[in-house]
XYZ file of C-alpha atoms in Angstrom:
766
model
C 0.008 -0.008 -0.011
C 1.289 3.504 -0.869
C 1.264 6.698 1.047
C -1.356 9.473 0.407
C 1.040 11.535 -1.542
C 1.817 8.647 -3.758
C 5.375 8.137 -2.415
C 6.709 5.074 -0.772
C 7.438 5.702 2.888
C 11.033 4.951 4.000
C 11.701 1.462 5.234
C 12.483 0.955 8.854
C 16.006 -0.125 7.974
C 16.472 2.989 5.947
C 15.260 5.181 8.758
C 17.645 3.400 11.202
C 20.694 2.969 9.064
C 20.183 5.136 6.029
C 19.973 3.985 2.483
C 22.316 1.188 1.500
C 25.408 2.158 -0.312
C 24.476 -0.179 -3.106
C 20.921 1.308 -3.705
C 20.575 2.674 -7.236
C 17.877 4.423 -9.223
C 15.788 2.518 -11.525
C 17.470 2.331 -14.866
C 20.840 1.975 -13.227
C 21.217 5.450 -11.547
C 21.947 6.064 -8.021
C 19.157 6.792 -5.496
C 19.197 10.332 -4.133
C 20.757 10.824 -0.747
C 18.472 11.080 2.278
C 18.204 14.444 3.907
C 18.344 15.435 7.523
C 18.812 12.859 10.212
C 18.897 9.961 7.792
C 21.872 11.459 6.132
C 23.646 12.039 9.473
C 22.888 8.468 10.537
C 24.289 7.108 7.364
C 27.633 8.888 7.842
C 28.510 9.211 11.479
C 31.611 11.270 12.201
C 34.474 9.398 13.739
C 36.524 11.206 16.382
C 40.084 10.128 16.987
C 41.076 8.714 20.374
C 43.442 11.593 20.740
C 40.528 14.035 20.254
C 38.440 12.229 22.959
C 41.251 12.160 25.493
C 41.257 15.294 27.600
C 44.435 17.256 27.313
C 46.573 17.248 30.348
C 46.069 20.240 32.437
C 48.280 21.472 35.244
C 51.606 20.153 36.551
C 50.114 16.928 38.039
C 48.685 15.887 34.749
C 51.862 16.581 32.986
C 53.849 14.552 35.541
C 51.457 11.616 35.179
C 51.826 11.682 31.427
C 55.595 11.639 31.853
C 55.468 8.606 34.188
C 53.172 6.744 31.825
C 55.501 7.457 28.947
C 58.546 6.335 30.912
C 56.886 3.080 31.948
C 55.951 2.353 28.382
C 59.537 2.951 27.364
C 60.919 0.725 30.112
C 58.518 -2.023 29.257
C 59.458 -1.875 25.632
C 63.179 -2.001 26.553
C 62.639 -4.900 28.989
C 60.609 -6.857 26.492
C 63.072 -6.171 23.718
C 66.032 -7.230 25.844
C 64.319 -9.872 28.024
C 63.219 -12.174 25.267
C 66.719 -12.122 23.852
C 68.191 -12.937 27.171
C 65.696 -15.691 27.669
C 66.662 -17.161 24.354
C 70.303 -17.012 25.268
C 69.646 -18.713 28.646
C 67.535 -21.339 27.021
C 70.340 -21.999 24.576
C 72.982 -22.195 27.337
C 70.763 -24.490 29.455
C 70.115 -26.640 26.376
C 73.821 -26.909 25.646
C 74.490 -27.766 29.342
C 71.820 -30.408 29.308
C 73.223 -31.874 26.104
C 76.746 -31.818 27.485
C 75.872 -33.584 30.741
C 73.602 -36.054 29.025
C 76.424 -37.042 26.687
C 78.688 -37.672 29.679
C 76.324 -39.861 31.679
C 77.349 -43.536 31.882
C 75.014 -46.536 31.962
C 72.857 -46.864 35.035
C 74.658 -49.947 36.297
C 77.845 -47.929 36.628
C 76.193 -45.511 39.006
C 74.326 -47.675 41.577
C 77.403 -48.339 43.822
C 79.338 -45.157 44.285
C 81.248 -46.106 47.468
C 84.800 -44.991 47.740
C 85.534 -47.697 50.296
C 84.298 -51.199 51.044
C 82.501 -52.712 53.999
C 83.408 -55.071 56.818
C 80.797 -57.540 58.147
C 81.730 -59.020 61.552
C 80.428 -62.433 62.598
C 80.423 -63.886 66.123
C 81.772 -67.314 67.025
C 78.575 -68.897 65.812
C 78.668 -67.189 62.375
C 75.928 -64.623 63.101
C 76.432 -60.981 62.131
C 76.781 -58.691 65.130
C 78.428 -55.604 63.697
C 79.146 -53.747 60.484
C 81.899 -51.259 59.622
C 82.525 -49.112 56.550
C 79.855 -48.439 53.922
C 77.462 -51.340 53.535
C 75.958 -52.014 50.121
C 73.462 -54.823 50.079
C 73.491 -55.238 46.266
C 71.718 -53.513 43.383
C 67.887 -53.133 43.491
C 65.709 -51.474 40.864
C 62.493 -49.524 41.009
C 60.787 -52.719 39.826
C 62.346 -55.219 42.241
C 61.862 -53.312 45.512
C 58.582 -53.514 47.348
C 55.845 -51.330 45.744
C 55.197 -49.949 49.217
C 58.794 -48.803 49.432
C 58.727 -47.217 45.967
C 55.529 -45.400 46.799
C 56.782 -44.291 50.185
C 59.901 -42.726 48.702
C 57.942 -40.809 46.065
C 55.256 -39.712 48.493
C 57.908 -38.430 50.890
C 60.465 -36.849 48.621
C 58.810 -35.874 45.331
C 55.063 -36.345 44.806
C 55.292 -34.925 41.256
C 58.286 -37.100 40.325
C 56.517 -39.078 37.536
C 55.707 -36.006 35.352
C 58.156 -33.110 36.032
C 61.196 -32.612 33.735
C 63.796 -32.932 36.504
C 62.913 -29.669 38.329
C 59.679 -28.727 39.976
C 59.041 -24.935 39.976
C 55.990 -25.396 42.154
C 58.014 -27.269 44.726
C 60.806 -24.701 44.652
C 58.407 -21.844 45.179
C 56.772 -23.640 48.012
C 60.102 -24.367 49.678
C 61.239 -20.770 49.403
C 57.952 -19.603 50.923
C 58.363 -21.987 53.827
C 61.919 -20.955 54.470
C 61.141 -17.277 54.487
C 58.148 -17.725 56.680
C 60.323 -19.535 59.228
C 62.960 -16.787 59.243
C 65.586 -18.657 57.203
C 67.222 -17.787 53.968
C 65.454 -18.744 50.768
C 67.852 -21.691 50.183
C 68.129 -22.734 53.812
C 66.121 -25.629 55.134
C 63.576 -26.943 52.634
C 65.200 -27.058 49.207
C 62.369 -28.075 46.997
C 64.647 -30.540 45.292
C 63.174 -33.294 43.223
C 64.320 -36.831 43.429
C 66.219 -36.235 40.226
C 68.016 -33.246 41.741
C 68.840 -35.223 44.893
C 70.268 -37.979 42.678
C 72.370 -35.349 40.898
C 73.685 -34.305 44.297
C 74.406 -37.880 45.270
C 76.388 -38.228 42.051
C 78.202 -34.976 42.862
C 77.329 -33.739 39.388
C 79.337 -36.581 37.858
C 82.583 -35.852 39.705
C 83.994 -39.034 41.373
C 85.956 -39.079 44.592
C 89.663 -38.557 44.018
C 91.912 -39.323 47.043
C 94.632 -37.117 45.671
C 92.320 -34.120 45.442
C 90.300 -34.528 48.597
C 91.654 -34.803 52.125
C 89.023 -37.445 52.964
C 85.815 -38.915 51.665
C 83.896 -36.911 54.253
C 85.349 -33.665 52.891
C 84.380 -34.653 49.404
C 80.798 -35.499 50.381
C 80.520 -32.211 52.376
C 81.480 -30.307 49.225
C 78.881 -32.258 47.203
C 76.206 -31.317 49.691
C 77.141 -27.621 49.713
C 74.132 -25.403 48.948
C 74.712 -22.277 46.905
C 72.755 -20.540 44.187
C 75.242 -21.574 41.543
C 75.283 -25.178 42.811
C 71.466 -25.242 42.619
C 71.592 -24.106 39.028
C 74.114 -26.790 38.198
C 71.975 -29.391 39.915
C 68.914 -28.293 37.920
C 70.854 -28.561 34.611
C 72.294 -31.927 35.576
C 68.874 -33.187 36.674
C 67.311 -32.247 33.334
C 70.229 -33.997 31.566
C 69.393 -37.113 33.546
C 65.746 -36.850 32.582
C 66.865 -36.645 28.950
C 69.258 -39.548 29.261
C 67.429 -41.961 31.630
C 63.918 -43.109 32.178
C 62.069 -42.251 35.448
C 62.514 -45.804 36.614
C 66.262 -45.650 35.965
C 66.640 -42.392 37.903
C 64.731 -43.849 40.797
C 66.922 -46.930 40.684
C 70.089 -44.804 41.055
C 68.535 -42.970 43.937
C 67.412 -46.092 45.763
C 70.983 -47.520 45.591
C 72.959 -44.360 46.318
C 71.015 -42.817 49.261
C 72.653 -42.977 52.732
C 70.279 -44.372 55.298
C 72.158 -44.421 58.571
C 74.276 -47.047 60.468
C 76.757 -47.155 57.594
C 74.215 -48.356 55.038
C 74.191 -47.189 51.409
C 71.042 -47.969 49.511
C 67.666 -49.395 50.566
C 68.753 -52.998 50.233
C 71.580 -52.583 52.748
C 69.319 -50.600 55.140
C 66.500 -53.165 54.956
C 68.970 -55.991 55.717
C 70.579 -53.960 58.507
C 67.375 -52.924 60.343
C 64.870 -55.681 59.449
C 66.977 -58.614 58.338
C 65.114 -58.912 55.069
C 65.338 -57.768 51.429
C 63.987 -54.414 50.292
C 61.637 -56.351 48.127
C 59.889 -57.877 51.128
C 59.186 -54.878 53.386
C 55.639 -54.116 54.426
C 54.045 -50.611 54.523
C 55.213 -49.868 58.032
C 58.794 -50.847 57.287
C 58.718 -48.990 53.917
C 57.576 -45.847 55.766
C 60.385 -46.183 58.281
C 63.002 -46.617 55.561
C 61.610 -43.676 53.526
C 61.600 -41.545 56.708
C 65.381 -41.955 57.009
C 66.028 -39.843 53.914
C 65.394 -36.574 55.839
C 67.995 -37.229 58.525
C 69.583 -40.638 58.381
C 71.523 -40.590 61.630
C 68.789 -38.885 63.626
C 66.020 -41.148 62.512
C 68.038 -44.370 62.394
C 66.011 -46.934 64.397
C 69.237 -48.336 65.932
C 69.775 -44.871 67.519
C 66.231 -44.167 68.676
C 63.502 -46.569 67.628
C 60.632 -44.530 69.032
C 61.726 -41.419 67.139
C 62.037 -43.498 63.946
C 58.537 -44.866 64.460
C 57.112 -41.369 64.906
C 58.696 -40.314 61.666
C 57.274 -43.419 59.934
C 53.726 -42.404 61.016
C 54.161 -39.152 59.164
C 55.146 -41.040 56.040
C 52.181 -43.365 56.335
C 49.966 -40.256 56.446
C 51.553 -38.924 53.256
C 51.020 -42.300 51.542
C 47.374 -42.305 52.572
C 46.865 -38.701 51.360
C 48.285 -39.577 47.951
C 46.233 -42.678 47.664
C 49.152 -45.101 47.887
C 47.534 -46.691 50.934
C 43.876 -47.185 51.734
C 42.502 -45.930 55.033
C 42.525 -49.454 56.431
C 46.110 -50.188 55.280
C 47.314 -46.936 56.775
C 45.569 -47.644 60.094
C 47.171 -51.105 60.178
C 50.582 -49.626 59.493
C 50.151 -47.109 62.340
C 48.867 -49.810 64.715
C 51.790 -52.126 63.961
C 54.866 -50.040 63.553
C 58.105 -51.518 62.238
C 60.609 -52.982 64.764
C 64.214 -53.980 64.496
C 65.280 -57.495 63.761
C 66.758 -59.609 66.617
C 70.283 -59.022 65.305
C 69.816 -55.256 65.052
C 68.236 -55.123 68.525
C 71.303 -56.671 70.110
C 73.468 -53.719 69.180
C 76.349 -55.194 71.160
C 80.070 -55.706 70.773
C 80.853 -52.207 69.521
C 84.086 -51.882 71.492
C 85.010 -55.436 70.445
C 84.344 -54.699 66.783
C 86.436 -51.576 66.918
C 89.308 -53.511 68.484
C 89.125 -56.237 65.829
C 89.161 -53.556 63.090
C 92.263 -51.999 64.685
C 94.128 -55.318 64.969
C 93.401 -56.467 61.454
C 95.403 -55.384 58.358
C 94.523 -51.767 57.503
C 93.948 -52.513 53.827
C 91.282 -55.107 54.675
C 89.703 -53.244 57.578
C 89.821 -49.460 58.088
C 90.796 -48.655 54.505
C 89.467 -51.530 52.560
C 88.120 -50.998 49.083
C 86.597 -54.498 49.068
C 83.682 -55.968 50.926
C 85.217 -58.115 53.705
C 83.720 -60.669 56.106
C 85.554 -61.347 59.416
C 84.667 -64.240 61.703
C 85.564 -63.425 65.297
C 85.805 -64.985 68.782
C 82.949 -62.961 70.213
C 80.457 -64.959 72.259
C 77.144 -62.996 72.267
C 75.920 -64.680 75.444
C 79.096 -63.716 77.350
C 79.047 -60.212 75.875
C 75.500 -59.713 77.078
C 76.519 -61.033 80.501
C 79.316 -58.481 80.777
C 77.177 -55.565 79.632
C 74.372 -56.425 81.952
C 76.645 -56.891 84.926
C 78.271 -53.518 84.485
C 75.020 -51.665 84.035
C 73.495 -53.370 87.055
C 76.341 -52.552 89.381
C 76.501 -48.950 88.314
C 72.837 -48.517 88.698
C 72.638 -50.120 92.118
C 76.044 -49.255 93.654
C 77.328 -46.066 92.114
C 76.022 -42.625 92.944
C 73.910 -40.977 90.278
C 75.846 -38.432 88.295
C 79.172 -40.126 88.991
C 81.638 -39.880 86.066
C 83.547 -43.021 87.066
C 84.159 -45.498 84.243
C 84.730 -49.205 84.030
C 85.881 -51.793 81.508
C 85.576 -55.586 81.280
C 87.408 -58.216 79.230
C 86.474 -61.898 79.232
C 88.589 -64.431 77.400
C 89.328 -68.124 77.219
C 92.611 -69.523 78.498
C 94.064 -69.563 75.000
C 93.584 -65.737 74.603
C 90.340 -65.860 72.529
C 88.462 -62.770 73.630
C 84.809 -63.618 74.251
C 83.491 -60.222 75.444
C 84.751 -56.661 75.757
C 83.170 -53.585 77.311
C 85.196 -50.416 76.968
C 83.064 -48.078 79.050
C 79.665 -47.435 80.724
C 78.086 -46.674 77.358
C 77.957 -50.386 76.445
C 76.490 -49.805 73.015
C 79.098 -47.249 71.852
C 81.155 -47.698 68.759
C 84.046 -45.570 67.623
C 84.493 -44.376 71.175
C 87.499 -44.438 73.504
C 88.044 -48.027 74.537
C 89.227 -48.212 78.097
C 89.857 -51.947 77.799
C 92.458 -51.604 75.089
C 93.528 -47.928 74.953
C 93.744 -46.804 78.564
C 97.216 -47.328 80.077
C 96.790 -47.382 83.853
C 98.937 -48.320 86.814
C 98.239 -51.888 87.819
C 98.851 -51.716 91.567
C 98.672 -55.009 93.380
C 97.174 -56.710 90.371
C 100.806 -56.980 89.198
C 101.877 -59.117 92.235
C 100.987 -62.538 90.739
C 103.952 -62.113 88.334
C 106.247 -61.581 91.266
C 105.052 -64.766 92.853
C 105.190 -66.594 89.538
C 108.892 -65.769 89.203
C 109.562 -66.760 92.799
C 107.730 -70.117 92.464
C 109.468 -70.882 89.197
C 112.765 -70.329 90.972
C 111.895 -72.815 93.662
C 110.216 -70.882 96.396
C 107.139 -72.496 97.964
C 103.682 -71.166 98.920
C 104.394 -71.824 102.628
C 107.848 -70.198 102.680
C 107.953 -67.282 105.108
C 108.597 -63.641 104.489
C 108.927 -60.862 107.068
C 106.250 -58.228 106.817
C 108.062 -55.533 108.760
C 108.825 -51.875 107.992
C 111.458 -51.578 105.277
C 113.780 -48.931 103.984
C 115.810 -49.337 100.899
C 118.769 -47.238 99.619
C 118.147 -46.443 95.969
C 121.355 -45.319 94.233
C 120.815 -41.823 92.941
C 117.559 -41.472 94.678
C 118.205 -41.948 98.373
C 116.168 -43.982 100.767
C 112.773 -45.463 99.936
C 110.342 -46.763 102.567
C 107.277 -48.557 101.036
C 104.275 -49.134 103.199
C 101.378 -51.612 103.263
C 97.983 -50.322 102.152
C 96.657 -50.397 105.704
C 99.946 -49.259 107.169
C 99.971 -52.361 109.364
C 102.664 -54.989 109.512
C 102.076 -58.701 110.224
C 105.641 -59.908 110.850
C 106.382 -63.373 109.509
C 103.809 -64.510 107.036
C 103.728 -67.188 104.361
C 103.970 -66.276 100.695
C 100.302 -67.435 100.403
C 99.203 -65.157 103.255
C 101.157 -62.247 101.822
C 99.493 -62.599 98.423
C 96.049 -63.169 99.885
C 96.224 -59.978 102.022
C 98.103 -58.079 99.236
C 100.945 -57.075 101.557
C 103.406 -54.623 99.907
C 106.489 -55.187 102.028
C 106.581 -58.978 101.327
C 106.050 -58.319 97.632
C 109.073 -56.069 97.519
C 111.221 -58.545 99.396
C 110.161 -61.453 97.259
C 110.785 -59.414 94.098
C 114.216 -58.449 95.280
C 115.146 -62.033 96.223
C 113.772 -63.452 92.958
C 115.461 -60.669 91.038
C 113.789 -57.710 89.433
C 114.953 -58.737 85.982
C 113.443 -62.147 86.420
C 110.159 -60.552 87.434
C 110.286 -58.146 84.544
C 110.989 -61.088 82.180
C 108.131 -63.184 83.468
C 105.657 -60.278 83.193
C 106.840 -59.367 79.775
C 106.671 -62.912 78.485
C 103.122 -63.232 79.877
C 102.170 -60.259 77.666
C 102.707 -57.098 79.671
C 104.192 -55.179 76.773
C 104.224 -51.760 78.395
C 107.392 -50.321 79.862
C 108.061 -51.913 83.228
C 109.598 -49.993 86.067
C 113.335 -50.678 86.605
C 113.450 -49.972 90.363
C 112.141 -51.898 93.355
C 108.776 -50.093 93.018
C 108.131 -52.537 90.161
C 106.756 -54.873 92.889
C 104.063 -52.393 93.794
C 102.535 -52.181 90.315
C 103.669 -48.633 89.412
C 104.060 -49.744 85.755
C 101.194 -49.019 83.388
C 99.260 -51.593 81.353
C 95.913 -52.077 79.682
C 93.115 -54.260 80.901
C 93.455 -56.444 77.786
C 97.143 -57.074 78.510
C 96.536 -57.856 82.134
C 93.672 -60.244 81.355
C 95.752 -62.012 78.736
C 98.652 -62.334 81.172
C 96.379 -63.944 83.793
C 95.114 -66.287 81.069
C 98.711 -67.592 80.894
C 98.489 -68.573 84.490
C 95.165 -70.374 83.971
C 96.457 -72.342 80.963
C 99.383 -73.749 82.935
C 102.143 -71.229 82.461
C 102.228 -70.444 78.688
C 101.991 -66.984 77.256
C 99.007 -66.048 75.186
C 98.352 -63.344 72.611
C 94.800 -62.070 72.986
C 92.964 -62.289 69.656
C 89.490 -61.663 68.280
C 89.994 -62.317 64.516
C 89.506 -65.954 63.521
C 89.167 -65.700 59.774
C 89.119 -62.967 57.113
C 87.788 -63.421 53.598
C 86.321 -61.326 50.822
C 82.514 -61.330 50.560
C 81.383 -64.023 48.262
C 84.687 -65.893 48.444
C 85.017 -69.122 50.481
C 88.849 -69.034 50.654
C 90.120 -67.242 53.753
C 92.810 -64.596 53.156
C 94.084 -64.876 56.751
C 93.431 -66.784 59.902
C 93.855 -66.506 63.643
C 96.467 -64.001 64.735
C 96.907 -65.068 68.307
C 96.625 -67.902 70.792
C 98.982 -69.803 73.144
C 102.642 -69.126 72.733
C 105.826 -70.248 74.498
C 106.080 -71.474 78.072
C 106.871 -68.813 80.664
C 106.879 -70.704 83.932
C 106.592 -74.390 84.714
C 103.236 -76.015 84.976
C 103.870 -76.853 88.617
C 104.613 -73.235 89.436
C 101.477 -72.124 87.557
C 99.306 -74.563 89.429
C 100.722 -73.586 92.795
C 100.226 -69.940 91.942
C 96.598 -70.708 90.957
C 96.069 -72.230 94.348
C 97.598 -69.197 96.091
C 95.335 -66.927 94.032
C 92.333 -68.933 95.104
C 93.233 -68.040 98.675
C 92.903 -64.340 97.704
C 89.163 -64.991 97.010
C 88.573 -67.558 99.744
C 90.415 -65.804 102.581
C 91.808 -62.480 101.429
C 91.034 -59.201 99.704
C 89.016 -60.749 96.925
C 86.158 -62.134 99.006
C 83.457 -60.298 97.050
C 84.391 -62.290 93.908
C 83.254 -65.627 95.380
C 80.733 -67.636 93.384
C 78.903 -70.406 95.162
C 79.834 -73.808 93.848
C 82.814 -72.673 91.800
C 86.532 -72.457 92.474
C 87.584 -68.883 91.837
C 91.121 -67.413 91.770
C 92.154 -63.849 91.268
C 93.826 -60.768 92.483
C 92.742 -57.331 93.558
C 94.621 -54.187 92.673
C 94.426 -50.630 93.960
C 96.910 -47.966 92.949
C 98.272 -45.127 95.013
C 95.613 -42.606 95.804
C 92.909 -45.079 94.619
C 93.144 -43.764 91.120
C 92.751 -47.262 89.619
C 90.905 -50.255 91.007
C 91.291 -53.757 89.477
C 90.099 -57.274 89.856
C 91.382 -59.939 87.494
C 90.635 -63.614 88.013
C 89.449 -66.826 86.539
C 86.859 -69.579 87.035
C 85.986 -72.572 84.865
C 87.318 -72.021 81.385
C 87.349 -68.206 81.420
C 89.526 -65.489 82.766
C 87.970 -61.998 83.253
C 89.431 -58.598 84.065
C 87.689 -55.525 85.470
C 89.097 -51.967 85.755
C 87.497 -49.004 87.294
C 88.567 -45.361 87.543
C 88.152 -41.836 86.172
C 89.260 -40.867 82.703
C 91.017 -37.774 84.161
C 92.851 -39.866 86.770
C 90.989 -38.475 89.735
C 91.022 -40.624 92.889
C 88.021 -42.943 93.411
C 86.013 -42.329 96.538
C 85.913 -45.386 98.775
C 86.639 -47.859 95.972
C 89.317 -50.566 96.082
C 89.945 -53.516 93.809
C 88.246 -55.758 96.308
C 85.082 -53.569 96.198
C 83.142 -52.612 93.121
C 85.592 -54.235 90.593
C 85.285 -57.542 92.404
C 81.486 -57.152 92.463
C 81.363 -56.415 88.794
C 83.558 -59.458 88.195
C 81.261 -61.671 90.243
C 78.191 -60.411 88.494
C 79.798 -60.995 85.111
C 81.084 -64.435 85.774
C 77.933 -65.595 87.562
C 76.087 -64.931 84.338
C 78.884 -66.467 82.206
C 78.976 -69.678 84.235
C 75.212 -70.005 84.614
C 74.141 -73.344 83.190
C 77.721 -74.517 82.581
C 79.065 -77.736 84.051
C 81.216 -77.032 87.157
C 84.909 -77.324 86.331
C 87.642 -77.204 88.917
C 90.608 -74.926 88.543
C 93.946 -76.513 87.431
C 95.669 -75.916 90.751
C 98.056 -77.879 92.922
C 97.513 -77.691 96.704
C 100.930 -77.605 98.310
C 101.838 -79.943 101.184
C 101.516 -78.158 104.576
C 105.129 -79.016 105.411
C 107.578 -76.808 107.246
C 108.987 -73.994 105.197
C 112.583 -74.396 103.949
C 113.172 -70.739 103.466
C 112.546 -67.449 105.145
C 112.393 -65.018 102.308
C 114.442 -62.075 103.516
C 116.197 -59.105 102.010
C 118.708 -60.774 99.722
C 119.889 -57.559 98.227
C 122.373 -55.171 99.767
C 119.967 -52.335 98.849
C 117.557 -53.465 101.607
C 118.137 -51.951 104.998
C 115.962 -53.449 107.697
C 118.809 -52.946 110.181
C 121.384 -50.334 109.506
C 121.909 -51.362 105.936
C 122.988 -54.947 106.704
C 121.499 -57.582 104.444
C 120.349 -60.690 106.247
C 121.101 -64.180 105.080
C 118.108 -66.535 104.609
C 119.869 -69.600 106.011
C 121.087 -67.638 109.061
C 117.513 -66.364 109.558
C 116.156 -69.890 109.392
C 118.636 -71.173 111.939
C 118.010 -68.267 114.283
C 114.253 -68.835 114.035
C 114.733 -72.454 114.958
C 116.860 -71.346 117.950
C 114.176 -68.896 119.014
C 111.295 -71.364 118.440
C 109.714 -69.191 115.783
C 106.808 -70.815 113.889
C 107.598 -72.679 110.669
C 105.514 -73.765 107.717
C 101.800 -73.480 107.988
C 101.642 -73.020 111.784
C 99.585 -70.132 113.057
C 101.379 -66.784 113.140
C 102.379 -65.498 116.577
C 100.718 -62.550 118.237
C 101.916 -59.112 117.108
C 103.806 -58.350 120.321
C 105.555 -61.749 120.108
C 106.547 -61.108 116.477
C 107.979 -57.648 117.392
C 110.001 -59.148 120.197
C 111.365 -61.864 117.936
C 112.123 -59.358 115.231
C 114.123 -57.224 117.626
C 116.137 -60.221 118.786
C 116.781 -61.232 115.197
C 118.013 -57.768 114.336
C 120.486 -57.744 117.299
C 121.809 -61.202 116.454
C 122.064 -60.285 112.808
C 124.262 -57.318 113.724
C 126.427 -59.538 115.870
C 126.768 -62.137 113.187
C 126.841 -59.667 110.349
C 128.638 -60.898 107.314
C 128.958 -64.436 108.482
C 126.776 -65.772 105.748
C 127.948 -63.513 102.909
């Protein structure tokens, strides 16, 4: 329909947008342009952005414009330079990755990176009781270990291990945030390292240990663990190279074999064997969590150091495994309810001092500095070792004041010198510590006296021969007079050699030593194994020379075995791991004869009187024959008891490391008590065996042991003659042999008469 004026009204589109540019008149001409608003709508005027922006007005607006312009310029410069720098860095990193990747060897060459070998020590029954060096249990792979262990390691150390390219930016950012929030430096504490980066650190970026470059392996490893920004960059590049060269499983395999896990173990196989006595492929979730927990701090969390602390750490790992869906809720709860425990062998944790001693006595290239894996079979008896440790701990707990710093040591050996137990201090589980049984040189005191009597008996003196226990002064050339005293400052007059030894009288010991000859005494002691320097003067008889407990116990073993020397030993057989042919055998045992068997058996009987009637009464064991000797040095700085029963000889020493005097302790006190507690446990359940001793006939003594040296001055410097003394005693009716000793006043009266007659007859017997 048309409008009233006959013209077509404008279309809605035309009114809104104007006539289309393509509209033309009929006949091919163009349509006339619309007027007014239609024309304006068809051609809207465009204003430039500059025209719409208000011009800056005033100084503030001008300054803002300047700042905006400067920022745009800086951004253009940064972008222009930054992308170029990024390209250069990417190129450098790529070249570094390619270089390291080309240098990486096959995986099998990297699993065992130890610079030294290991030593496994077996007891007399063939069971392992100690390890030394770096233990490597053999190669395991990511596929052969327990799935629980593989999952525990990944959950603990690197939850994104299976997909990151060697570095984990998210983990690094999180670690920096934690370090800063705890007041540490950005690289201190949590490092955000991936398993691949940790493996790169374990490999020391491909630099092997060189003994000529590094002072020690410890110094080398400390440098490998050094954390600096540049080292972190190197680790990242090396890690990416490993990712390019190896598969994820191969990288994890290297890590599982190289990681240090406490107690000298390298790799999870060695650690699993050490702590649980099983292969890494057999561990359950609780055991896997405990092993993985060691990675954070191996020594701190080692279960052999603190089982409870290690179990607490394992619970944390179980929680991580549950969170990351490696364990179901029920499996995690079971692992927490039944935490991992040590194997029976690991729980024993005994013989540390003994193991250290064996390592020191063996050849250095097969023990302390071995590059091979070595197995040593020893003489250690775990039952006897436990007995010694328990005895020492019990006595110190019950008899020693809390807080006391006094120390003690114990050695138990067979009569042939085979050491069965050794405790080098109150910390019975210590290893690598100062061993007071083998390293402490201490004065022996009266514990040395059996060697004086051994020399005397071997020269023909008898247990019932008499010796005068009276005050004595000796003229020492170059030193003047010397007047020894008995411990109790009492003097018993004429006593038998047996009584003198039982009561540990000093004056008789000096006289017997002088009559037997100091050099003979020194020779006997030295041949029995007292290798330390022995005093040259008459004070030799009082035990002023120093010795170790091991030497003294070995010397007493020579008395027990019938008079032959022994060399204490602990090593029975040494071989390379996996090799059945021993490289060396026993390095000790019974040696040459020192005194006659008769003399040794008589001395054993005399020493049994020390325990039955003398100063060693606290060492008695019901139902057993016990022989031994107490020893207390001047000022009570050292207290000893060494003795034997059955097939074993044991020695106990007690004192302070700084040589302070003991308070109220003598050899017949706490050392004898420790000895009894030790040997009671050792002999428990064993068939009773008598001591090899010869009881002397209670006949009249043939000799009065006097001062046979001109250095002795009981009466104005005159030396008495034994035969003259004997005749005079017969004339005076003095007791002979095993008869009871006279009262003190009678002995004093007889001694005075003897002195007068000796002066009158002086020189008659010389």
